[in-house]
Short mmCIF file of C-alpha atoms in Angstrom, two decimals:
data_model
loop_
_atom_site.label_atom_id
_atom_site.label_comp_id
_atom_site.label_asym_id
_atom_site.label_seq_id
_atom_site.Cartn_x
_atom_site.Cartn_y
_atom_site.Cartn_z
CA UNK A 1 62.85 -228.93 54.38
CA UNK A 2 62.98 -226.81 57.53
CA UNK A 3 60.31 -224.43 58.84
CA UNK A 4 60.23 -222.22 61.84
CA UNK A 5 57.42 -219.54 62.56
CA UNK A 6 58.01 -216.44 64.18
CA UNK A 7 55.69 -213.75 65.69
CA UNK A 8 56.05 -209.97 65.17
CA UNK A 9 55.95 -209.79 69.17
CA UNK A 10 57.19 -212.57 70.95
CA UNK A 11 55.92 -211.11 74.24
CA UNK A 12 52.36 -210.10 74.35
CA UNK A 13 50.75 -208.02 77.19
CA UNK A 14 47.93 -210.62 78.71
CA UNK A 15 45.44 -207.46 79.57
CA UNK A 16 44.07 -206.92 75.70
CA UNK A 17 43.42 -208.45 72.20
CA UNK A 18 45.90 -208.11 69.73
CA UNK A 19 46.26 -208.33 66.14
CA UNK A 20 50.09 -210.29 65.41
CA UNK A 21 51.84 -211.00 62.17
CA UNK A 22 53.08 -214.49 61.68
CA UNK A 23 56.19 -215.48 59.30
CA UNK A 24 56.42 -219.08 58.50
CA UNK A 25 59.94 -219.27 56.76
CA UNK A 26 60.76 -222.60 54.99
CA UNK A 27 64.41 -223.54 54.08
CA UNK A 28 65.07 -225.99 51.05
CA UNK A 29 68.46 -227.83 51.14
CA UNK A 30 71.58 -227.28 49.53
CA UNK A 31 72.29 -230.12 47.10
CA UNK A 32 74.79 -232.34 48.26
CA UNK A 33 78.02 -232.19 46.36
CA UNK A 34 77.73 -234.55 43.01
CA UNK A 35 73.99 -235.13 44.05
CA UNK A 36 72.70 -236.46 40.74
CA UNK A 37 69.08 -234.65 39.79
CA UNK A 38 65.97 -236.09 38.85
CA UNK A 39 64.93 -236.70 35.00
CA UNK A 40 62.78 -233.44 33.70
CA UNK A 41 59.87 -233.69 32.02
CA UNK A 42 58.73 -230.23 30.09
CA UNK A 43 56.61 -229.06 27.37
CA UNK A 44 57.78 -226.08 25.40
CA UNK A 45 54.95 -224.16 24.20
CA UNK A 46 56.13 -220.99 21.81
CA UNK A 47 53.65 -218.23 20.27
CA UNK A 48 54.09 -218.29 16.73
CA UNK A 49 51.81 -215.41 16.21
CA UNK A 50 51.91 -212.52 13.28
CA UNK A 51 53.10 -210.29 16.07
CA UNK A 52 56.25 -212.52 16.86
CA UNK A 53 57.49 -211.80 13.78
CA UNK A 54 61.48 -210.88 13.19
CA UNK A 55 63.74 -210.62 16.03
CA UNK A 56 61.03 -211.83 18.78
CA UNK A 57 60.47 -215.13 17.29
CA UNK A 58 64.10 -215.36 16.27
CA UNK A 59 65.18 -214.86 20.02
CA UNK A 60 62.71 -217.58 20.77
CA UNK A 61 63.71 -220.23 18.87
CA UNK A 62 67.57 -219.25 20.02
CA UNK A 63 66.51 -219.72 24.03
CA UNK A 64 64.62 -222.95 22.56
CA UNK A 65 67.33 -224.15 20.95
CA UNK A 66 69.80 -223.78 23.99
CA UNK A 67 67.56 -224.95 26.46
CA UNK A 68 67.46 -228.46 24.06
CA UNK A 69 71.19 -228.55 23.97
CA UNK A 70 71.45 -228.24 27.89
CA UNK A 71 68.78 -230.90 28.52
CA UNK A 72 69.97 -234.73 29.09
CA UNK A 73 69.08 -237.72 27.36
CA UNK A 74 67.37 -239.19 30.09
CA UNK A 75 64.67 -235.92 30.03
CA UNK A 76 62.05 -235.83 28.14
CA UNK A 77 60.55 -232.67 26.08
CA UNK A 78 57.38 -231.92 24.08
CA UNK A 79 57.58 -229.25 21.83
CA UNK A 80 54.70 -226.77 21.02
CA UNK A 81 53.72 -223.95 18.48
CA UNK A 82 50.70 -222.17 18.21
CA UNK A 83 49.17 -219.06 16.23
CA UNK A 84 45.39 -219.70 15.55
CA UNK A 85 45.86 -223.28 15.17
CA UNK A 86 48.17 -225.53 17.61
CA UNK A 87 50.41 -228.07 16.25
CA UNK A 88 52.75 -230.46 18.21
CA UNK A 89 56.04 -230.31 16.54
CA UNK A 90 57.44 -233.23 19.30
CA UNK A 91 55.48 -235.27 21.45
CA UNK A 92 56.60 -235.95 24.58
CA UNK A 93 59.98 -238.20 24.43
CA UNK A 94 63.59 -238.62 25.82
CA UNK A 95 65.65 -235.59 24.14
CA UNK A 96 66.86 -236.23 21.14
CA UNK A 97 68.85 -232.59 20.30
CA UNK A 98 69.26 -233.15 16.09
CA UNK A 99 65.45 -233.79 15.35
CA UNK A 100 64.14 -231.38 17.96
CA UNK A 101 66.38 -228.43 16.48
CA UNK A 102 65.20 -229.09 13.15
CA UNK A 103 61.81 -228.68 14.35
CA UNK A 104 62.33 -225.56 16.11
CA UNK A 105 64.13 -224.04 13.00
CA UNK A 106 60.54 -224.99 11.27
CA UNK A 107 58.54 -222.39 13.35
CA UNK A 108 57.19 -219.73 11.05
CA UNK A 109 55.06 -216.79 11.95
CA UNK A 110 51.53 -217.09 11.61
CA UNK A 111 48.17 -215.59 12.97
CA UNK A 112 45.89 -215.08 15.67
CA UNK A 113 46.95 -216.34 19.09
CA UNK A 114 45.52 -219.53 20.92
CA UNK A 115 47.10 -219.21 23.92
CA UNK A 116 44.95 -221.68 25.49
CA UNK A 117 45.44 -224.37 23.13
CA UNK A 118 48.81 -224.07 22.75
CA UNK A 119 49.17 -224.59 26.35
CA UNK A 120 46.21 -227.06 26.81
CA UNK A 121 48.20 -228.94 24.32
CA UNK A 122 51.61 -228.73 26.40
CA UNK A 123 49.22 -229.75 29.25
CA UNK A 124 48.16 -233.05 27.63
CA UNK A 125 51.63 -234.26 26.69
CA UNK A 126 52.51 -233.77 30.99
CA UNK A 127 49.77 -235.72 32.25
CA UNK A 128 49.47 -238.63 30.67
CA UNK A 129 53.52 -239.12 31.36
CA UNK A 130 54.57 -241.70 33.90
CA UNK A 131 56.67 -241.85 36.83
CA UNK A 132 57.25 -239.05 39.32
CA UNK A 133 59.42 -236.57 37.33
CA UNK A 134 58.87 -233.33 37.94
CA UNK A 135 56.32 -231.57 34.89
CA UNK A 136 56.46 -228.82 33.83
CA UNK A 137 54.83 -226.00 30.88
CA UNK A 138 57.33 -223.17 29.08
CA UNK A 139 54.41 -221.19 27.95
CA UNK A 140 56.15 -217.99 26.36
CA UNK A 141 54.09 -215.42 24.05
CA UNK A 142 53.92 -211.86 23.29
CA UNK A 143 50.21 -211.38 22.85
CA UNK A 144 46.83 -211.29 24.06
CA UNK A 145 44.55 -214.54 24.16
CA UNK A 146 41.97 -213.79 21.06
CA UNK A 147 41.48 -217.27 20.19
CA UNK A 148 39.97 -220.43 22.20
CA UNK A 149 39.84 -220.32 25.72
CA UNK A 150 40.26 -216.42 26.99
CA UNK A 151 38.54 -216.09 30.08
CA UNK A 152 40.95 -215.20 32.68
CA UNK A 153 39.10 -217.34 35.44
CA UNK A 154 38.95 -220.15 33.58
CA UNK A 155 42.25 -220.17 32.77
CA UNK A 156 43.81 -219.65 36.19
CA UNK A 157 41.57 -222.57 36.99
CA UNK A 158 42.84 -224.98 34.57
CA UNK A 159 46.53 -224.40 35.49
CA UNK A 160 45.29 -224.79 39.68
CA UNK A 161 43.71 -227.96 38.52
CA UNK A 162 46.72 -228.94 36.14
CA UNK A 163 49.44 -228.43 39.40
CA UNK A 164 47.34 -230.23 41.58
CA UNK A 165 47.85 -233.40 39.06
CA UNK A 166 51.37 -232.49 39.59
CA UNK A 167 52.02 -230.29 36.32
CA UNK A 168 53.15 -226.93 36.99
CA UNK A 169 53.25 -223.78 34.48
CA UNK A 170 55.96 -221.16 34.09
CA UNK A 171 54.68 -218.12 31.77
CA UNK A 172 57.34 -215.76 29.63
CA UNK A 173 55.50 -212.56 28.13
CA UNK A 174 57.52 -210.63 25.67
CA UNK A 175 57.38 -207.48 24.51
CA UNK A 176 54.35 -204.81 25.50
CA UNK A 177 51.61 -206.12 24.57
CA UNK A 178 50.62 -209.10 25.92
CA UNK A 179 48.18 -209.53 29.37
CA UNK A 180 50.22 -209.63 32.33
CA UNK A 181 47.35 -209.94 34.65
CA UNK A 182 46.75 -213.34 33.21
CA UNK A 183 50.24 -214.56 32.82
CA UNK A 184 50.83 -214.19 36.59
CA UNK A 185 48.01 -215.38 37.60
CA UNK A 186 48.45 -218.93 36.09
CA UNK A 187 52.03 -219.22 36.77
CA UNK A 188 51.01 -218.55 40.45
CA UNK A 189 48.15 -220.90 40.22
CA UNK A 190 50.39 -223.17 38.68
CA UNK A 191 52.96 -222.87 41.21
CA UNK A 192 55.41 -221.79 39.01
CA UNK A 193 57.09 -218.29 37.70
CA UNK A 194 55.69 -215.40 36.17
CA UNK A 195 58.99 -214.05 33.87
CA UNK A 196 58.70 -210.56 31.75
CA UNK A 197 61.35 -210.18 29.06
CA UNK A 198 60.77 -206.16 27.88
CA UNK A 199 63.07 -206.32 25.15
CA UNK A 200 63.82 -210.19 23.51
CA UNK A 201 67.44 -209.58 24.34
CA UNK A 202 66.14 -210.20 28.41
CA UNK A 203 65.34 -213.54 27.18
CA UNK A 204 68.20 -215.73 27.25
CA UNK A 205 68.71 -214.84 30.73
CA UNK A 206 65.27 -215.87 31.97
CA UNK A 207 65.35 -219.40 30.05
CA UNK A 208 68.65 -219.86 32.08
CA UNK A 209 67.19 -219.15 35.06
CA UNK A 210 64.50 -221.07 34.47
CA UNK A 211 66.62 -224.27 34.19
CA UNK A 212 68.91 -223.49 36.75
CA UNK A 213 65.89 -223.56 38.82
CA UNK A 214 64.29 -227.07 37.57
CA UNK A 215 68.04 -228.51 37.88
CA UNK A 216 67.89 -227.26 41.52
CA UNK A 217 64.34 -228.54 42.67
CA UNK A 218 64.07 -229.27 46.53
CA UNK A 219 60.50 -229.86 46.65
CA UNK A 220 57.32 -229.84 44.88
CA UNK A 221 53.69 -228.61 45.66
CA UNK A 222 54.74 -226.81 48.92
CA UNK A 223 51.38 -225.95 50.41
CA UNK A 224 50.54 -224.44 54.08
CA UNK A 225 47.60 -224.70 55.95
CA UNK A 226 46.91 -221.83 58.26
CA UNK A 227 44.38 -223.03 61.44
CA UNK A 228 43.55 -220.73 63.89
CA UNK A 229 42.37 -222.32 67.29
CA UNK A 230 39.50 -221.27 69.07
CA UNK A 231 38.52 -217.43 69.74
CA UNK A 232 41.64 -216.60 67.40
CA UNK A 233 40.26 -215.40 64.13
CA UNK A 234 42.80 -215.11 60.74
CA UNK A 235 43.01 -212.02 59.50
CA UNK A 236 44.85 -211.74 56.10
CA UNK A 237 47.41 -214.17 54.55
CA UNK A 238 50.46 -210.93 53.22
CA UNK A 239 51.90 -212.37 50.46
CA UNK A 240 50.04 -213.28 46.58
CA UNK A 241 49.75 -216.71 47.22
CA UNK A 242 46.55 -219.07 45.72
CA UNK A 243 44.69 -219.28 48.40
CA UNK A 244 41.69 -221.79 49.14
CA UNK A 245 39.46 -222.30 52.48
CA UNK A 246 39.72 -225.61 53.85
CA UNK A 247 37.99 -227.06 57.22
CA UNK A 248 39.50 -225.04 60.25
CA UNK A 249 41.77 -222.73 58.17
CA UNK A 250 43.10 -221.58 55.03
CA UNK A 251 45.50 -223.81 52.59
CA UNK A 252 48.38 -221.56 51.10
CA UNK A 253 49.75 -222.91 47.36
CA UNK A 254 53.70 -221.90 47.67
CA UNK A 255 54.89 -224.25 44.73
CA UNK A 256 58.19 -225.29 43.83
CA UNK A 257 60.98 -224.39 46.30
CA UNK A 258 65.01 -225.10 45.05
CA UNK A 259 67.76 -226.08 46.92
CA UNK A 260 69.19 -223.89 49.37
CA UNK A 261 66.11 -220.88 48.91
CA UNK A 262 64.08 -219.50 51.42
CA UNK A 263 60.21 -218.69 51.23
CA UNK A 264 58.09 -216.50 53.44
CA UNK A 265 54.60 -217.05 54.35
CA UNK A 266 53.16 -213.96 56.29
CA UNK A 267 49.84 -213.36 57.71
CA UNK A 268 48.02 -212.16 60.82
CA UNK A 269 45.90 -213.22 63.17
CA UNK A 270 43.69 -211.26 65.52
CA UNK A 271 44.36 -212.79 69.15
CA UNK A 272 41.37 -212.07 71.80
CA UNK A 273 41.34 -211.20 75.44
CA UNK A 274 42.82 -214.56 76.92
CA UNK A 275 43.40 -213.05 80.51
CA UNK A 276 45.85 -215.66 81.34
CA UNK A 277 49.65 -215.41 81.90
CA UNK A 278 52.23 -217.86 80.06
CA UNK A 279 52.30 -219.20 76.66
CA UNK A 280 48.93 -220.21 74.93
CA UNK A 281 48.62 -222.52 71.77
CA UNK A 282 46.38 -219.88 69.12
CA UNK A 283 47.26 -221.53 65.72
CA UNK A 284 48.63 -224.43 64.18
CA UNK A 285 50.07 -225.06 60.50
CA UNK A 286 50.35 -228.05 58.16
CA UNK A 287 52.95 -228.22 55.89
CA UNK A 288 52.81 -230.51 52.95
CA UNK A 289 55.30 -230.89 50.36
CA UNK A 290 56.67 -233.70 47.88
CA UNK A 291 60.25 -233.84 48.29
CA UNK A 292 62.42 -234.48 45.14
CA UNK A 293 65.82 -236.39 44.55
CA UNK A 294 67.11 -239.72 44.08
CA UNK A 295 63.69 -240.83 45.62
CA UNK A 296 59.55 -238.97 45.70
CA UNK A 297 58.53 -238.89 49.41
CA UNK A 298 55.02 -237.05 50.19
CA UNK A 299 56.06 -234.94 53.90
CA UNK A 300 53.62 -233.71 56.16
CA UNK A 301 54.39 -231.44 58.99
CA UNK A 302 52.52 -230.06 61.80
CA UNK A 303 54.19 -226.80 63.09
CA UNK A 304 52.33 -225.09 66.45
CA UNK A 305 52.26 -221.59 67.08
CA UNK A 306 51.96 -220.22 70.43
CA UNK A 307 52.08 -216.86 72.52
CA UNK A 308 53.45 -215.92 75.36
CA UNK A 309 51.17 -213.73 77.54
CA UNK A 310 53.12 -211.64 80.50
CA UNK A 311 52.70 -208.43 81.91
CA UNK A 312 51.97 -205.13 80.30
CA UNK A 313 55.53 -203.83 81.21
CA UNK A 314 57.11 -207.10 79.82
CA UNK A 315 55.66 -206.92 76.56
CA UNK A 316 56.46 -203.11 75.92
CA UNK A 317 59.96 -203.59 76.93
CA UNK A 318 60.60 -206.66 74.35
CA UNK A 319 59.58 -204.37 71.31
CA UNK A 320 58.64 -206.16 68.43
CA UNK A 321 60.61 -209.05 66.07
CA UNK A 322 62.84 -206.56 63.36
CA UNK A 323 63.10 -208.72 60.81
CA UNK A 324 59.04 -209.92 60.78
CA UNK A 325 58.24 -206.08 61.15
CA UNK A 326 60.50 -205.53 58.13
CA UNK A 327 59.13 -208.16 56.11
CA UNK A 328 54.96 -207.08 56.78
CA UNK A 329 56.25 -203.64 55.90
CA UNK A 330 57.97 -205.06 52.21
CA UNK A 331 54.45 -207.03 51.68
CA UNK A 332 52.34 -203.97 52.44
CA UNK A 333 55.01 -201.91 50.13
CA UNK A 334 54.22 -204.71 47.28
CA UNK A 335 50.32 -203.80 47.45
CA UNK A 336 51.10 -200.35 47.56
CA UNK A 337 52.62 -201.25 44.19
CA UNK A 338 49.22 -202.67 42.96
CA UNK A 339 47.37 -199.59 44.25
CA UNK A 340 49.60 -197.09 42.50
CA UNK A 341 48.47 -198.92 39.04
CA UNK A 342 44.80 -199.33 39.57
CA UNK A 343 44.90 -195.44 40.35
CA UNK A 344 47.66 -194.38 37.56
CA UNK A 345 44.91 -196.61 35.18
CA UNK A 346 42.01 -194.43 36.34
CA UNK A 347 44.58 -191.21 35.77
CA UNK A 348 44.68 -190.52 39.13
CA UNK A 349 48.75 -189.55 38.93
CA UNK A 350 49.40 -187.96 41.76
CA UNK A 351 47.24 -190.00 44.06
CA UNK A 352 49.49 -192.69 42.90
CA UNK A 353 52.40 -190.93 43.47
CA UNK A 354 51.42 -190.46 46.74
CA UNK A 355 50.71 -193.97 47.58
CA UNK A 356 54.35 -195.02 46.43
CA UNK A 357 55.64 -191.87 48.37
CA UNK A 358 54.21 -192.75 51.45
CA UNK A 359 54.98 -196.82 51.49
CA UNK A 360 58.52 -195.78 50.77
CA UNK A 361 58.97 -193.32 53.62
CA UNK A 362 57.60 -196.45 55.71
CA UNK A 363 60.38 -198.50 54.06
CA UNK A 364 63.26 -196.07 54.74
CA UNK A 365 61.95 -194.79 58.23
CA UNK A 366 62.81 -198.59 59.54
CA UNK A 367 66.31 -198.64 57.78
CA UNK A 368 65.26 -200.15 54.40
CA UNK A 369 66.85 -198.38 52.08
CA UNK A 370 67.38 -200.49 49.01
CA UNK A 371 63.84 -201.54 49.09
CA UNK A 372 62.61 -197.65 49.17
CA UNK A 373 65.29 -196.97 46.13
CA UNK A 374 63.40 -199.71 44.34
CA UNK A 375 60.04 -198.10 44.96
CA UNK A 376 61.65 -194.57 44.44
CA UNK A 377 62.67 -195.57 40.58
CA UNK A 378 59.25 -197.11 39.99
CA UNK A 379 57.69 -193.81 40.62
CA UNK A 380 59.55 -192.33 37.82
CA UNK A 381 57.29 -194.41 35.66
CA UNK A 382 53.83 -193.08 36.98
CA UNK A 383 54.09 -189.37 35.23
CA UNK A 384 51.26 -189.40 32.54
CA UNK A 385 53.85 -189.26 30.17
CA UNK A 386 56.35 -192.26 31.02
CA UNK A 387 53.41 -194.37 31.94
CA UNK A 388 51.81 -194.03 28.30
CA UNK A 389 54.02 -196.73 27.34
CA UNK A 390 52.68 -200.07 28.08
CA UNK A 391 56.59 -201.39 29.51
CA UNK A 392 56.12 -198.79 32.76
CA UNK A 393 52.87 -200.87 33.63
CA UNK A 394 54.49 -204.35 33.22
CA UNK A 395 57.18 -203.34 35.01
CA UNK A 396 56.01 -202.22 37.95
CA UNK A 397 53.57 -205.25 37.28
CA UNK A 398 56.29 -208.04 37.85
CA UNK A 399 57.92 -206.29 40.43
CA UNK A 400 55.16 -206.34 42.43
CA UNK A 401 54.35 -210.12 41.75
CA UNK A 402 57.53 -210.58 42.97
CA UNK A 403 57.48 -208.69 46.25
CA UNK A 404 54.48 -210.71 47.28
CA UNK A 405 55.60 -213.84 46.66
CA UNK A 406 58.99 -213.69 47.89
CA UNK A 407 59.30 -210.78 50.21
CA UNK A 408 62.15 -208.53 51.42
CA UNK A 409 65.34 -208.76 48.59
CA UNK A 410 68.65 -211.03 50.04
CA UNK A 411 71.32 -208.50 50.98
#
């Protein structure tokens, strides 16, 4: 994997403090051509709750289905249903397509929804496996968690814990009423993806890219940590990443990354008066990641960050880095995003409105036009009357999960 670091001002005047913005971008590999890819090992865990009933759970067991037929022999899948109770239809084995179909066409609608223990079950089957395959949870449902486990904390905890072990967790919500707060937050604490499927036609789509993605996996538990040196003090890390305080620093949970994608890290650090010319060590990072492929190597990298202090005049006439400016300003658009919906919850409309109004005008006053389109259309959803329906809210939701993870869209 390759990493370079940039700042948002190469050249910094030596006669102040300043506050920078850092971008850490990390390229995966392309596979090589005929590269063979490691085994998978998944766990499939489907709501079968009263509210899946008809076309939802229909479309469900479809994706299921063609996500068995596309798996290889030598991959292994568990397959899980819950409603109030939690059964294991398939333990965890190497695919077998005839008897795992005929347990999918089994699932029924039932009940209440155990989220948790449908997914604490999928859990179980992933970590006692052996080997170093990557792991992973399908946890798809369309409801609330009103049964078991349902504290959001707790939750997110489990899956941190769980992708630590070296299981991960991908969450699919359908519909409008399930809790997209808490689906996002354990896919991103379980360094996976947070999909929304509005209607269950959207699904098939997502389960493909969801397997593209495993068949493509560069690298596992991607993690950064951020370590000022001394008198520079961290600011902020940008993006939505887990974050967790460490000696010296901050560790940053990135996840998965596939072959041939780029990830972003952004934050900022507040540089003090260092009064000397020439470039000056003020951070370093350490980047740790599991590399996957014909063989599992653990990688550790150490990746220095430095700035180089000249004259006032020097500085002003280098300007800043375009594309880290551009990507701070897509992050900051991304939380505008989140403020928007805290204030279109409270009713607050047209503060909202404003909020989006004014991060777009940042957007397209530094040329970034399809990015201010996007937040233009969301605002169309924050009227009292288009946000009454639950879809507006999930929408704008996702898209803002997905800003903050991965930054500025690929032109």
């Amino acid at each position: 994997m390759q990493a370079s670091v940039r700042l948002d001002h190469q050249l910094l005047s030596f006669e102040g403090e300043h506050e920078v913005h850092a971008m850490l971008e990390l390229s995966a590999p392309a596979l090589p051509d005929g590269a063979a890819r490691p085994p998978l090992r998944l766990a499939l865990v489907l709501d079968r709750s009263g509210s899946m009933t008809g076309e939802k759970l229909a479309v469900a067991k479809r994706c299921a289905a063609w996500l068995v037929a596309r798996l290889r022999p030598v991959d292994e899948l568990a397959l899980v249903d819950y409603d109030d109770r939690v059964r294991l239809l398939a333990p965890l084995a190497a695919v077998r397509e005839g008897p795992l179909r005929a347990a999918i066409a089994g699932i029924h609608p039932g009940g209440s929804t155990n989220l948790s223990g449908g997914w604490l079950k999928g859990l179980e089957q992933l970590r006692g496996a052996p080997g170093d395959a990557p792991r992973k949870v399908l946890l798809l449902t369309d409801g609330l968690a009103n049964v078991g486990v349902v504290d959001h904390g707790s939750l997110v905890g489990l899956a941190a814990n769980a992708r630590e072990a070296g299981v991960g967790t991908t969450t699919i919500g359908f519909g409008a009423d399930f809790d997209e707060e808490l689906l996002t937050a354990m896919a991103d604490a379980g360094g996976g993806k947070a999909h929304y499927a509005a209607t269950p036609d959207e699904a098939p789509a997502i389960f493909a890219d969801e397997l593209e993605g495993l068949t493509r996996l560069a690298a596992q538990n991607v993690s950064v940590e951020i370590r000022p040196l001394a008198g520079v003090r961290m600011l902020e890390v940008l993006n939505d990443y887990p974050l967790v305080e460490v000696p010296g620093g901050v560790q940053v949970t990135v996840g998965d990354a596939y072959a041939g994608e780029r990830r972003r890290v952004v934050f900022a650090l507040h540089i003090p008066h260092l009064a000397a010319l020439g470039v000056t060590p003020v951070a370093e990072l350490v980047l740790r990641y599991v590399s996957v492929g014909e063989s599992i190597e653990q990688h550790t990298v150490t990746i220095p960050i430095a700035a180089n202090l000249v004259s006032a005049e020097e500085a002003a006439a280098a300007g800043p880095d375009l594309e880290v400016q551009e990507e701070v300003l897509v992050l900051k658009a991304a939380r505008a995003r989140d403020e928007a919906v805290r204030l279109a919850d409270a009713g607050q409309h047209d503060a909202a409105d404003r909020v989006m109004g004014e991060a777009a005008y940042d957007l397209r006053d530094h040329g970034l036009e399809d990015e201010a389109g996007a937040l233009d259309e969301l605002r169309g959803l924050l009227p009292p009357a288009a946000y009454a329906d639950p879809a507006s809210k999930k929408r704008m939701h996702y898209e803002s999960n997905l800003r903050k993870r991965r930054g500025k869209r690929e032109r």
